[in-house]
Short mmCIF file of C-alpha atoms in Angstrom, two decimals:
data_model
loop_
_atom_site.label_atom_id
_atom_site.label_comp_id
_atom_site.label_asym_id
_atom_site.label_seq_id
_atom_site.Cartn_x
_atom_site.Cartn_y
_atom_site.Cartn_z
CA MET D 837 -0.01 0.01 0.03
CA ALA D 838 1.28 3.49 -0.79
CA LEU D 839 2.52 5.32 2.35
CA ASP D 840 -0.01 8.07 2.34
CA LYS D 841 -2.93 5.53 2.17
CA GLU D 842 -1.36 3.47 4.91
CA ILE D 843 -1.04 6.55 7.11
CA VAL D 844 -4.67 7.56 6.60
CA THR D 845 -5.86 4.01 7.35
CA ARG D 846 -3.73 3.60 10.55
CA VAL D 847 -4.36 7.12 11.84
CA CYS D 848 -8.11 6.81 11.43
CA ALA D 849 -8.06 3.34 13.08
CA GLN D 850 -6.03 4.76 16.04
CA LEU D 851 -8.35 7.68 16.55
CA THR D 852 -11.37 5.57 16.09
CA LYS D 853 -10.16 3.20 18.82
CA TYR D 854 -9.35 6.04 21.15
CA LEU D 855 -12.81 7.55 20.84
CA LEU D 856 -14.76 4.21 21.00
CA GLU D 857 -12.85 3.43 24.20
CA ARG D 858 -14.30 6.61 25.55
CA SER D 859 -17.72 5.49 24.69
CA ALA D 860 -18.25 7.51 21.52
CA GLU D 861 -21.96 7.32 20.58
CA ASN D 862 -21.37 7.82 16.95
CA LEU D 863 -18.44 8.55 14.72
CA ASN D 864 -18.12 9.80 11.19
CA ILE D 865 -15.02 9.86 9.12
CA SER D 866 -14.74 11.81 5.95
CA ILE D 867 -11.79 11.38 3.76
CA SER D 868 -11.02 13.38 0.69
CA LYS D 869 -8.07 13.53 -1.63
CA ALA D 870 -6.87 16.59 -3.54
CA GLU D 871 -3.14 16.83 -3.60
CA LYS D 872 -2.89 15.18 -0.15
CA TYR D 873 -5.44 13.31 1.96
CA SER D 874 -7.61 15.43 4.14
CA VAL D 875 -9.59 13.82 6.97
CA LYS D 876 -12.38 15.07 9.18
CA ILE D 877 -13.51 13.02 12.15
CA VAL D 878 -16.74 14.05 13.90
CA SER D 879 -17.81 12.15 17.01
CA LYS D 880 -20.43 12.44 19.70
CA VAL D 881 -18.34 11.66 22.75
CA PHE D 882 -18.08 12.75 26.36
CA LEU D 883 -14.61 13.83 27.23
CA LYS D 884 -13.56 14.96 30.75
CA ASP D 885 -11.34 18.04 31.00
CA ASP D 886 -8.19 16.07 31.71
CA GLU D 887 -8.95 13.65 28.92
CA LEU D 888 -9.44 16.52 26.52
CA ASP D 889 -6.20 18.18 27.72
CA LEU D 890 -4.34 14.93 27.26
CA LEU D 891 -5.74 14.48 23.76
CA ARG D 892 -4.75 18.06 22.91
CA SER D 893 -1.23 17.55 24.24
CA TYR D 894 -0.81 14.30 22.31
CA LEU D 895 -1.97 15.91 19.08
CA SER D 896 0.02 19.02 19.54
CA VAL D 897 3.26 17.14 18.85
CA ARG D 898 4.93 18.66 15.80
CA PRO D 899 5.72 16.68 12.75
CA GLN D 900 8.75 14.47 12.92
CA GLU D 901 10.28 12.03 10.41
CA VAL D 902 10.76 9.34 13.07
CA GLY D 903 7.01 8.93 13.15
CA TYR D 904 7.16 7.08 9.83
CA TYR D 905 9.49 4.46 11.31
CA TYR D 906 7.04 3.72 14.14
CA LEU D 907 4.02 3.71 11.73
CA PRO D 908 3.57 -0.19 12.07
CA LEU D 909 2.67 0.28 15.72
CA ILE D 910 -0.10 2.73 15.03
CA GLY D 911 -3.65 1.67 14.75
CA GLU D 912 -3.17 -1.83 16.03
CA TYR D 913 -3.55 -1.48 19.71
CA GLY D 914 -5.00 1.89 20.46
CA SER D 915 -2.58 2.84 23.19
CA GLU D 916 -2.89 6.44 24.16
CA GLU D 917 0.80 7.23 23.68
CA ASP D 918 0.58 6.25 20.02
CA LEU D 919 -1.43 9.37 19.41
CA ALA D 920 1.78 11.34 19.77
CA VAL D 921 3.24 9.38 16.92
CA VAL D 922 0.05 10.03 14.93
CA ALA D 923 0.57 13.71 15.30
CA MET D 924 4.04 13.44 13.82
CA LEU D 925 2.57 12.31 10.53
CA LEU D 926 0.00 15.02 10.09
CA GLU D 927 -0.28 18.61 9.40
CA GLU D 928 -2.91 21.42 9.84
CA LEU D 929 -4.31 19.45 12.75
CA GLU D 930 -7.33 21.04 14.34
CA LEU D 931 -9.31 19.86 17.36
CA ILE D 932 -12.56 21.47 18.34
CA TYR D 933 -14.73 20.18 21.22
CA ASP D 934 -18.19 21.52 21.79
CA GLU D 935 -18.80 20.84 25.39
CA SER D 936 -22.54 21.57 25.21
CA LYS D 937 -23.15 19.09 22.43
CA HIS D 938 -20.33 16.68 23.49
CA GLU D 939 -19.18 16.87 19.84
CA LEU D 940 -15.55 16.41 18.96
CA THR D 941 -14.25 17.50 15.55
CA ILE D 942 -10.72 16.56 14.57
CA SER D 943 -9.46 17.55 11.11
CA PHE D 944 -6.00 17.14 9.54
CA ARG D 945 -4.09 16.52 6.42
CA VAL D 946 -1.57 13.81 5.88
CA ARG D 947 1.90 15.26 5.42
CA MET X 706 23.36 28.78 49.72
CA LEU X 707 19.96 29.99 48.92
CA LYS X 708 21.52 32.81 46.91
CA PHE X 709 23.55 30.28 44.93
CA LEU X 710 20.48 28.22 44.28
CA ASP X 711 18.63 31.22 43.00
CA SER X 712 21.39 32.31 40.66
CA PHE X 713 21.88 28.71 39.42
CA SER X 714 18.22 28.46 38.81
CA THR X 715 18.10 31.73 36.92
CA ILE X 716 21.02 30.58 34.69
CA LEU X 717 19.32 27.16 34.05
CA LYS X 718 16.04 28.88 33.14
CA GLU X 719 17.88 31.20 30.81
CA PHE X 720 19.46 28.26 29.10
CA SER X 721 16.15 26.42 28.93
CA SER X 722 14.34 29.38 27.31
CA ASP X 723 15.53 27.98 24.01
CA GLU X 724 14.20 24.50 24.52
CA GLU X 725 15.81 22.79 21.55
CA LYS X 726 19.21 24.14 22.36
CA PHE X 727 18.79 23.26 26.05
CA LYS X 728 17.85 19.66 25.29
CA ALA X 729 20.96 19.33 23.06
CA LEU X 730 23.01 20.88 25.90
CA THR X 731 21.85 18.26 28.33
CA LEU X 732 22.84 15.56 25.91
CA TYR X 733 26.28 17.21 25.41
CA PHE X 734 26.57 17.29 29.18
CA PHE X 735 26.65 13.60 29.47
CA GLY X 736 29.18 13.29 26.61
CA TRP X 737 31.51 15.99 28.08
CA SER X 738 31.22 14.56 31.59
CA PHE X 739 32.42 11.10 30.40
CA LEU X 740 35.07 12.69 28.24
CA PHE X 741 36.52 14.92 31.02
CA PHE X 742 36.29 11.99 33.50
CA GLY X 743 38.43 9.91 31.08
CA LEU X 744 40.87 12.78 30.45
CA LEU X 745 41.32 13.21 34.15
CA PHE X 746 43.01 9.80 34.23
CA GLY X 747 44.60 9.94 30.76
CA VAL X 748 45.93 13.43 30.33
CA TRP X 749 48.98 12.70 32.47
CA TYR X 750 50.25 9.88 30.21
CA PRO X 751 49.34 10.79 26.69
CA VAL X 752 51.41 8.11 24.99
CA LYS X 753 49.94 5.35 27.05
CA PHE X 754 46.49 6.85 26.57
CA PHE X 755 46.75 6.54 22.77
CA GLU X 756 48.11 3.05 23.02
CA ASP X 757 45.22 2.10 25.26
CA LEU X 758 42.77 3.63 22.80
CA LEU X 759 44.34 1.68 19.92
CA ARG X 760 44.00 -1.49 22.05
CA ILE X 761 40.33 -0.88 22.56
CA VAL X 762 39.90 -0.46 18.78
CA ARG X 763 41.90 -3.65 17.91
CA THR X 764 40.48 -6.03 20.52
CA PRO X 765 37.65 -8.31 19.47
CA ASP X 766 34.84 -6.76 21.32
CA TYR X 767 31.92 -9.22 21.12
CA LEU X 768 30.28 -9.94 24.44
CA LEU X 769 31.65 -9.70 27.03
CA THR X 770 34.56 -7.21 26.60
CA ASP X 771 34.97 -4.62 29.26
CA TYR X 772 37.04 -1.69 27.75
CA ILE X 773 38.03 -0.61 31.25
CA ARG X 774 39.99 -3.85 31.59
CA VAL X 775 41.20 -3.72 28.00
CA GLY X 776 42.32 -0.07 27.86
CA GLY X 777 41.88 1.42 31.21
CA ILE X 778 39.50 4.04 32.62
CA ALA X 779 40.91 6.99 30.60
CA ALA X 780 40.66 5.45 27.12
CA ALA X 781 37.29 3.78 27.79
CA PHE X 782 35.58 6.86 29.07
CA PHE X 783 37.24 8.96 26.27
CA ASN X 784 35.83 6.55 23.76
CA SER X 785 32.41 6.72 25.38
CA GLY X 786 32.34 10.56 25.79
CA ILE X 787 33.56 11.28 22.24
CA LEU X 788 30.88 9.07 20.70
CA MET X 789 28.15 10.67 22.72
CA ILE X 790 29.41 14.07 21.64
CA LEU X 791 29.67 13.15 17.99
CA PHE X 792 26.22 11.37 18.00
CA THR X 793 24.65 14.49 19.51
CA PHE X 794 26.44 16.69 17.07
CA ILE X 795 25.21 14.60 14.10
CA LEU X 796 21.56 14.95 15.43
CA ARG X 797 22.08 18.77 15.58
CA LEU X 798 23.71 18.81 12.16
CA LEU X 799 20.68 16.96 10.68
CA ARG X 800 18.33 19.30 12.57
CA VAL X 801 16.57 16.29 14.22
CA PRO X 802 14.35 17.54 17.01
CA ILE X 803 15.78 16.28 20.33
CA SER X 804 13.27 13.86 21.88
CA GLY X 805 13.20 10.94 24.33
CA LEU X 806 14.61 8.87 21.54
CA SER X 807 17.65 11.09 21.30
CA TYR X 808 18.44 10.66 25.02
CA ALA X 809 17.78 6.91 24.80
CA SER X 810 20.02 6.46 21.68
CA VAL X 811 22.90 8.71 22.65
CA LEU X 812 23.12 7.50 26.24
CA THR X 813 22.89 3.88 25.13
CA VAL X 814 25.59 4.41 22.63
CA GLY X 815 27.74 6.08 25.29
CA GLY X 816 27.09 3.16 27.63
CA PHE X 817 27.93 0.50 25.18
CA ALA X 818 31.12 2.46 24.14
CA LEU X 819 32.44 1.10 27.47
CA PHE X 820 32.14 -2.45 26.27
CA GLY X 821 31.81 -2.98 22.47
CA LYS X 822 31.23 0.13 20.47
CA ASN X 823 34.24 2.28 19.55
CA ILE X 824 35.36 5.03 17.31
CA PHE X 825 36.34 2.49 14.61
CA ASN X 826 33.44 0.07 14.45
CA VAL X 827 30.23 2.15 14.64
CA TRP X 828 30.61 4.10 11.34
CA PRO X 829 29.86 1.50 8.70
CA ILE X 830 26.46 0.86 10.31
CA LEU X 831 25.64 4.49 10.08
CA ILE X 832 26.91 4.69 6.54
CA GLY X 833 24.75 1.72 5.59
CA VAL X 834 21.60 3.33 7.03
CA PHE X 835 22.42 6.57 5.31
CA LEU X 836 22.72 4.74 2.06
CA TYR X 837 19.40 3.06 2.69
CA SER X 838 17.65 6.36 3.10
CA PHE X 839 19.41 7.74 0.05
CA TRP X 840 18.40 4.67 -1.95
CA ARG X 841 14.78 4.94 -0.79
CA ARG X 842 14.86 8.79 -1.31
CA GLU X 843 13.61 9.27 2.24
CA PRO X 844 15.05 11.71 4.71
CA ILE X 845 17.78 10.19 6.95
CA GLN X 846 16.01 11.85 9.95
CA ARG X 847 13.49 9.06 9.59
CA TYR X 848 16.04 6.28 10.24
CA ILE X 849 18.81 7.99 12.23
CA TYR X 850 17.83 6.28 15.53
CA VAL X 851 17.85 2.84 13.77
CA ALA X 852 21.42 3.76 12.76
CA TYR X 853 22.32 4.74 16.32
CA PHE X 854 20.75 1.70 17.94
CA GLY X 855 21.99 -0.45 15.11
CA THR X 856 25.51 0.07 16.26
CA ALA X 857 24.74 -2.83 18.59
CA ILE X 858 26.10 -5.06 15.77
CA SER X 859 29.37 -3.25 15.50
CA PRO X 860 31.38 -6.07 17.07
CA LEU X 861 30.74 -7.82 13.79
CA VAL X 862 32.82 -5.12 12.07
CA SER X 863 35.61 -5.49 14.58
CA PHE X 864 35.56 -9.24 14.31
CA VAL X 865 35.93 -9.17 10.50
CA ALA X 866 38.53 -6.50 10.73
CA PHE X 867 40.85 -8.10 13.17
CA ASN X 868 39.95 -11.79 13.46
CA LEU X 869 39.30 -13.16 10.05
CA PRO X 870 42.21 -15.30 8.61
CA ALA X 871 43.38 -12.74 5.98
CA THR X 872 45.74 -9.88 5.52
CA ASN X 873 45.15 -6.46 7.04
CA VAL X 874 43.91 -4.33 4.17
CA PRO X 875 41.33 -6.79 2.71
CA ARG X 876 40.02 -7.55 6.19
CA LEU X 877 39.56 -3.85 6.99
CA VAL X 878 37.82 -3.22 3.62
CA LEU X 879 35.65 -6.38 4.08
CA SER X 880 34.67 -5.33 7.69
CA TYR X 881 33.38 -1.94 6.43
CA ILE X 882 31.56 -3.64 3.52
CA VAL X 883 29.87 -6.05 5.93
CA GLY X 884 28.91 -3.29 8.33
CA ILE X 885 27.53 -1.12 5.47
CA LEU X 886 25.49 -4.03 4.18
CA VAL X 887 24.02 -4.74 7.68
CA GLY X 888 23.21 -1.10 7.97
CA LEU X 889 21.59 -1.11 4.54
CA PHE X 890 19.02 -3.72 5.54
CA LEU X 891 18.53 -2.80 9.21
CA PRO X 892 15.79 -0.12 8.91
CA SER X 893 13.53 -2.39 6.95
CA MET X 894 14.11 -5.29 9.31
CA ALA X 895 13.76 -3.27 12.43
CA GLY X 896 10.48 -1.74 11.27
CA HIS X 897 9.23 -5.29 10.37
CA PHE X 898 10.02 -6.69 13.81
CA LEU X 899 8.41 -3.86 15.67
CA THR X 900 5.04 -5.63 15.52
CA LEU X 901 6.36 -8.99 16.64
CA HIS X 902 6.68 -7.95 20.26
CA LYS X 903 4.07 -5.27 19.91
CA GLY X 904 6.30 -2.57 21.43
CA TYR X 905 6.65 -4.37 24.78
CA ASN X 906 10.40 -4.74 24.22
CA LEU X 907 12.02 -1.34 24.40
CA TYR X 908 15.25 -2.40 22.69
CA ASN X 909 13.67 -3.27 19.39
CA VAL X 910 16.78 -2.77 17.28
CA GLY X 911 18.52 -5.06 19.73
CA PHE X 912 16.12 -7.76 18.86
CA THR X 913 16.67 -7.12 15.23
CA CYS X 914 20.49 -7.15 15.69
CA GLY X 915 20.10 -10.36 17.64
CA LEU X 916 18.70 -12.06 14.52
CA VAL X 917 21.29 -10.45 12.22
CA GLY X 918 24.07 -11.61 14.67
CA THR X 919 22.53 -15.15 14.72
CA VAL X 920 22.70 -15.29 10.89
CA ALA X 921 26.28 -13.94 10.90
CA ALA X 922 27.47 -16.40 13.59
CA ALA X 923 25.84 -19.24 11.77
CA PHE X 924 27.78 -18.41 8.56
CA PHE X 925 31.06 -18.15 10.47
CA ARG X 926 30.53 -21.44 12.19
CA ILE X 927 29.62 -23.48 9.11
CA TYR X 928 32.80 -22.21 7.40
CA GLY X 929 34.89 -23.13 10.38
CA VAL X 930 35.51 -19.74 11.84
CA GLN X 931 35.05 -20.13 15.56
CA ILE X 932 34.12 -17.28 17.86
CA PRO X 933 35.47 -18.19 21.28
CA VAL X 934 33.62 -17.31 24.37
CA GLN X 935 35.29 -14.42 26.24
CA ARG X 936 34.58 -12.70 29.50
CA ILE X 937 36.71 -9.69 30.06
CA TRP X 938 35.36 -8.09 33.31
CA SER X 939 37.12 -5.40 35.42
CA GLU X 940 36.87 -5.26 39.20
CA GLY X 941 37.83 -3.02 42.02
CA ASN X 942 36.71 0.38 40.81
CA ASN X 943 33.41 0.69 42.74
CA VAL X 944 34.49 3.72 44.83
CA VAL X 945 35.86 5.81 41.96
CA PHE X 946 32.88 5.12 39.70
CA SER X 947 30.34 5.73 42.51
CA LEU X 948 32.01 9.06 43.08
CA PHE X 949 31.46 9.88 39.40
CA LEU X 950 28.04 8.35 38.71
CA LEU X 951 26.04 9.22 41.80
CA PRO X 952 26.89 13.01 41.75
CA LEU X 953 26.22 13.03 38.00
CA PHE X 954 22.74 11.61 38.32
CA LEU X 955 21.93 13.56 41.52
CA PHE X 956 22.95 16.73 39.59
CA VAL X 957 20.55 15.78 36.82
CA ILE X 958 17.75 15.31 39.30
CA PHE X 959 18.55 18.63 40.85
CA CYS X 960 18.47 20.38 37.52
CA GLY X 961 15.13 18.77 36.68
CA TRP X 962 13.77 19.69 40.07
CA LEU X 963 14.84 23.32 39.74
CA LEU X 964 13.30 23.56 36.26
CA ASN X 965 10.12 21.92 37.49
CA ASN X 966 9.55 24.85 39.82
CA ARG X 967 11.50 23.18 42.61
CA SER X 968 8.99 20.33 42.82
CA LEU X 969 8.37 16.75 41.74
CA GLN X 970 4.90 17.66 40.54
CA GLY X 971 3.82 15.64 37.57
CA TYR X 972 6.04 12.64 38.28
CA LYS X 973 3.14 10.56 39.39
CA LYS X 974 1.43 11.36 36.12
CA LEU X 975 4.63 10.36 34.21
CA MET X 976 4.49 6.96 35.94
CA ARG X 977 0.93 6.38 34.70
CA HIS X 978 2.26 5.62 31.21
CA SER X 979 2.79 1.93 30.42
CA GLY X 980 6.07 2.73 28.69
CA ARG X 981 5.32 0.87 25.60
CA LEU X 982 7.01 1.96 22.43
CA LEU X 983 6.73 4.83 21.70
CA THR X 984 6.29 6.59 25.04
CA ASP X 985 8.42 9.62 24.65
CA PHE X 986 8.59 11.48 27.91
CA VAL X 987 10.33 14.48 26.50
CA ILE X 988 7.39 15.02 24.18
CA LEU X 989 4.62 13.88 26.56
CA GLU X 990 5.87 15.21 29.90
CA GLY X 991 8.55 17.80 29.14
CA VAL X 992 12.25 18.14 29.81
CA PRO X 993 12.30 18.79 33.57
CA LEU X 994 10.44 15.72 34.56
CA THR X 995 12.39 13.61 32.07
CA LEU X 996 15.62 14.81 33.63
CA ILE X 997 14.26 13.97 37.16
CA ASN X 998 13.41 10.44 35.81
CA ILE X 999 16.73 9.92 34.18
CA GLY X 1000 18.49 10.92 37.41
CA ILE X 1001 16.31 8.73 39.59
CA LEU X 1002 16.67 5.57 37.48
CA GLY X 1003 20.39 6.27 37.03
CA THR X 1004 20.86 6.47 40.75
CA ILE X 1005 18.77 3.43 41.53
CA SER X 1006 20.57 1.31 39.01
CA THR X 1007 23.93 2.34 40.39
CA VAL X 1008 22.82 1.60 43.93
CA TYR X 1009 21.51 -1.74 42.86
CA VAL X 1010 24.84 -2.78 41.47
CA LEU X 1011 26.52 -1.84 44.69
CA LEU X 1012 23.85 -3.41 46.95
CA ILE X 1013 24.20 -6.85 45.34
CA LYS X 1014 27.97 -6.57 45.76
CA SER X 1015 28.65 -6.62 42.05
CA GLN X 1016 31.12 -4.44 40.13
CA LEU X 1017 30.86 -1.04 38.62
CA ASN X 1018 32.72 -1.46 35.33
CA GLY X 1019 32.23 -1.13 31.56
CA PRO X 1020 29.28 -3.48 31.16
CA THR X 1021 27.39 -2.43 34.33
CA ILE X 1022 27.92 1.29 33.71
CA GLY X 1023 26.77 0.57 30.11
CA GLY X 1024 23.61 -0.90 31.63
CA ILE X 1025 23.13 2.02 34.01
CA MET X 1026 23.54 4.47 31.09
CA THR X 1027 21.02 2.51 29.02
CA VAL X 1028 18.45 2.53 31.77
CA ALA X 1029 19.07 6.30 32.30
CA GLY X 1030 18.67 6.89 28.54
CA PHE X 1031 15.42 4.89 28.37
CA ALA X 1032 14.21 6.93 31.36
CA ALA X 1033 13.32 9.35 28.61
CA LEU X 1034 11.56 6.66 26.53
CA GLY X 1035 9.26 4.50 28.59
CA LYS X 1036 11.05 3.42 31.71
CA HIS X 1037 10.09 4.80 35.16
CA LEU X 1038 10.01 3.51 38.76
CA ARG X 1039 6.73 1.81 38.53
CA ASN X 1040 7.55 -0.37 35.57
CA VAL X 1041 11.25 -0.89 36.16
CA VAL X 1042 11.24 -2.11 39.86
CA PRO X 1043 8.97 -5.17 39.33
CA VAL X 1044 11.23 -6.43 36.54
CA ILE X 1045 14.38 -5.97 38.57
CA VAL X 1046 12.68 -7.76 41.51
CA GLY X 1047 11.70 -10.73 39.06
CA VAL X 1048 15.33 -10.87 37.76
CA THR X 1049 16.72 -10.79 41.27
CA ILE X 1050 14.42 -13.61 42.44
CA ALA X 1051 15.67 -15.71 39.52
CA SER X 1052 19.26 -14.57 40.39
CA ILE X 1053 18.96 -15.77 44.00
CA SER X 1054 17.63 -19.14 42.93
CA ASN X 1055 19.69 -19.88 39.76
CA SER X 1056 23.12 -21.41 39.47
CA TYR X 1057 25.06 -18.12 39.14
CA GLU X 1058 26.16 -15.91 41.98
CA LEU X 1059 23.91 -12.96 42.71
CA GLY X 1060 26.56 -10.39 41.80
CA SER X 1061 27.91 -12.33 38.83
CA PRO X 1062 27.89 -10.71 35.34
CA ASN X 1063 25.08 -12.97 34.22
CA ASN X 1064 22.78 -11.78 36.95
CA VAL X 1065 23.67 -8.18 37.34
CA LEU X 1066 23.46 -7.44 33.63
CA ALA X 1067 20.23 -9.34 33.29
CA ALA X 1068 18.79 -7.15 36.10
CA ILE X 1069 19.79 -3.80 34.66
CA PHE X 1070 19.30 -4.54 30.93
CA GLY X 1071 16.26 -6.67 31.70
CA THR X 1072 14.33 -3.53 32.18
CA THR X 1073 13.82 -3.65 28.42
CA VAL X 1074 10.57 -5.44 29.18
CA ALA X 1075 9.41 -2.83 31.67
CA PRO X 1076 6.39 -1.99 29.56
CA ILE X 1077 4.99 -5.43 30.49
CA ALA X 1078 4.90 -4.33 34.16
CA GLY X 1079 3.57 -0.92 33.15
CA GLU X 1080 0.63 -2.30 31.19
CA PHE X 1081 -0.28 -5.45 33.05
CA GLY X 1082 0.93 -4.78 36.67
CA ILE X 1083 3.49 -5.74 39.13
CA VAL X 1084 3.03 -9.50 39.09
CA TRP X 1085 3.47 -9.82 35.36
CA GLY X 1086 6.47 -7.46 35.62
CA ILE X 1087 8.05 -9.78 38.08
CA ILE X 1088 7.29 -12.92 35.95
CA ALA X 1089 8.69 -11.09 32.90
CA GLY X 1090 11.85 -10.36 34.84
CA PHE X 1091 12.20 -13.91 36.02
CA LEU X 1092 11.69 -15.35 32.55
CA HIS X 1093 14.13 -12.75 31.15
CA ASN X 1094 16.83 -13.93 33.46
CA ALA X 1095 16.48 -17.45 32.11
CA MET X 1096 16.24 -16.34 28.46
CA VAL X 1097 19.16 -13.88 28.43
CA ASN X 1098 21.56 -16.49 29.78
CA ASN X 1099 20.78 -18.79 26.88
CA VAL X 1100 20.37 -16.81 23.76
CA GLY X 1101 23.89 -15.36 23.67
CA PHE X 1102 25.23 -18.51 22.03
CA LEU X 1103 23.02 -17.92 18.99
CA HIS X 1104 24.72 -14.67 17.96
CA ALA X 1105 27.98 -15.51 19.71
CA GLY X 1106 27.96 -12.12 21.39
CA LEU X 1107 28.13 -10.29 18.13
CA ASN X 1108 25.01 -8.47 19.08
CA LEU X 1109 25.77 -6.18 22.06
CA TYR X 1110 22.06 -5.85 22.95
CA ASN X 1111 21.72 -9.44 24.02
CA ASN X 1112 19.01 -8.34 26.47
CA GLY X 1113 17.10 -6.68 23.72
CA PHE X 1114 17.15 -9.95 21.74
CA ALA X 1115 16.11 -11.95 24.84
CA GLY X 1116 13.59 -9.22 25.85
CA GLY X 1117 11.89 -9.52 22.43
CA LEU X 1118 11.58 -13.20 22.86
CA VAL X 1119 10.15 -12.81 26.39
CA ALA X 1120 7.56 -10.41 25.11
CA ILE X 1121 6.66 -12.66 22.14
CA VAL X 1122 6.13 -15.53 24.47
CA LEU X 1123 4.56 -13.79 27.41
CA ILE X 1124 2.03 -11.50 25.72
CA PRO X 1125 -0.19 -14.22 24.28
CA ILE X 1126 -0.11 -16.03 27.71
CA ILE X 1127 -1.21 -12.84 29.52
CA LYS X 1128 -3.90 -12.42 26.86
CA THR X 1129 -5.13 -15.90 27.49
CA ILE X 1130 -5.24 -15.55 31.23
CA HIS X 1131 -6.77 -12.02 31.13
CA LYS X 1132 -9.03 -12.84 28.24
CA ARG X 1133 -7.97 -9.37 26.87
CA GLU X 1134 -8.52 -8.85 23.18
CA ASP X 1135 -7.17 -5.37 22.84
CA LEU X 1136 -3.62 -6.45 22.51
#
């Protein structure tokens, strides 16, 4: 599989697992490809403040080449720490959480 | 005293305002400390110092070869310090962001440069990995840590260069060709093996190099080249090395504590991580807490060696430095202690003496399986440690000591065997 396709697949799987483990009620993934893959994940999920902070801190990791080497680990086990590796592979990552609706929107583009 | 503390704290905070520079500085600090410590002993006898250094380079350095016994304290620590400095410099040169991986790799290289890696035998592996990235047209930053950890197989280079039955020049050329070839295939293999142990063995490249070493040793043996067992182990330097290591690690804790607003706040949170690959504490918890963790684990490992009446020497200091390095990449008190307890229980009951090289090295390096304790709890950590002690004393024959990370190889096998068993007993499916 081409690297960008593999990244999209694994990253979406990793984020899906993370959200389902936090009892996400529904989850929609929209993937589109122009020059690069763009992904938007919208989920109805209840996140506590510390969980949200943790997610933000994981996803705020800046892009790093070494993330590609650890790609095989992503998406398989859903360990929280892997989200930091996820962030290394993405760009223009945005995370919005509407506390009143318990709606989480994560959007990003594969580097 | 308080005034000194304040002014030192101000200086430290000024340095840490440029975080990337500060992280590199802390890495350089370890390298320079080792280098100066070595020069302290060697500067008085320069001719002997260079002869010792040459002896370190020329000695077959597959396991177990203590450079302190081979070349003395000065040359061994110089070799270690200069490699840490050069490897940090390369990271800076390539503009690689300094992370937990950087600490783990540089400190591990520094540690193993006291018993197997030297200024001659590490470069072909690096060249091979560089060629791999060039050939794949991918940035070297992607594989630089594979190159660093991959130097575990560098005794293979020395073995070919100085032990094969041939004349000098062809042997030297062949040794570099072999090293480059191994480096060329290492990134692909290491990536492939990551999923075998599912990240529960922290020394993944060690596992990979174990398999490479096994293949190499098998070839040597079928063509009649024997690799004799060797155990070069220095003794009697506990006082001098304690006086170097303990202040070094306490200073690191002190700096972390100062930068963390003179507190240990957040350390409990750091210990909540299982430690599985890739738990990068520099990224996840920041530099101050990582420094505290490095200092604590370094101190505890040093004290452990002294407590069981073993020896502080090249291999054990190598182990201590590796634990300290991986304190930035997954290891912490909660997941390390159960494994050490497990190895120690096995050490007390097995046929070797408690403080023998077999047992002390298994305890320190055995913390490669710390993530098992971090994820599944104390009991499984102890079992993993116990199992590791048995495994590590038996797999060395396979690669004939050509892989320096023998514990990484054994740890990988422990994880491969143990995880499905844990899965069966716990009925967990999320593994």
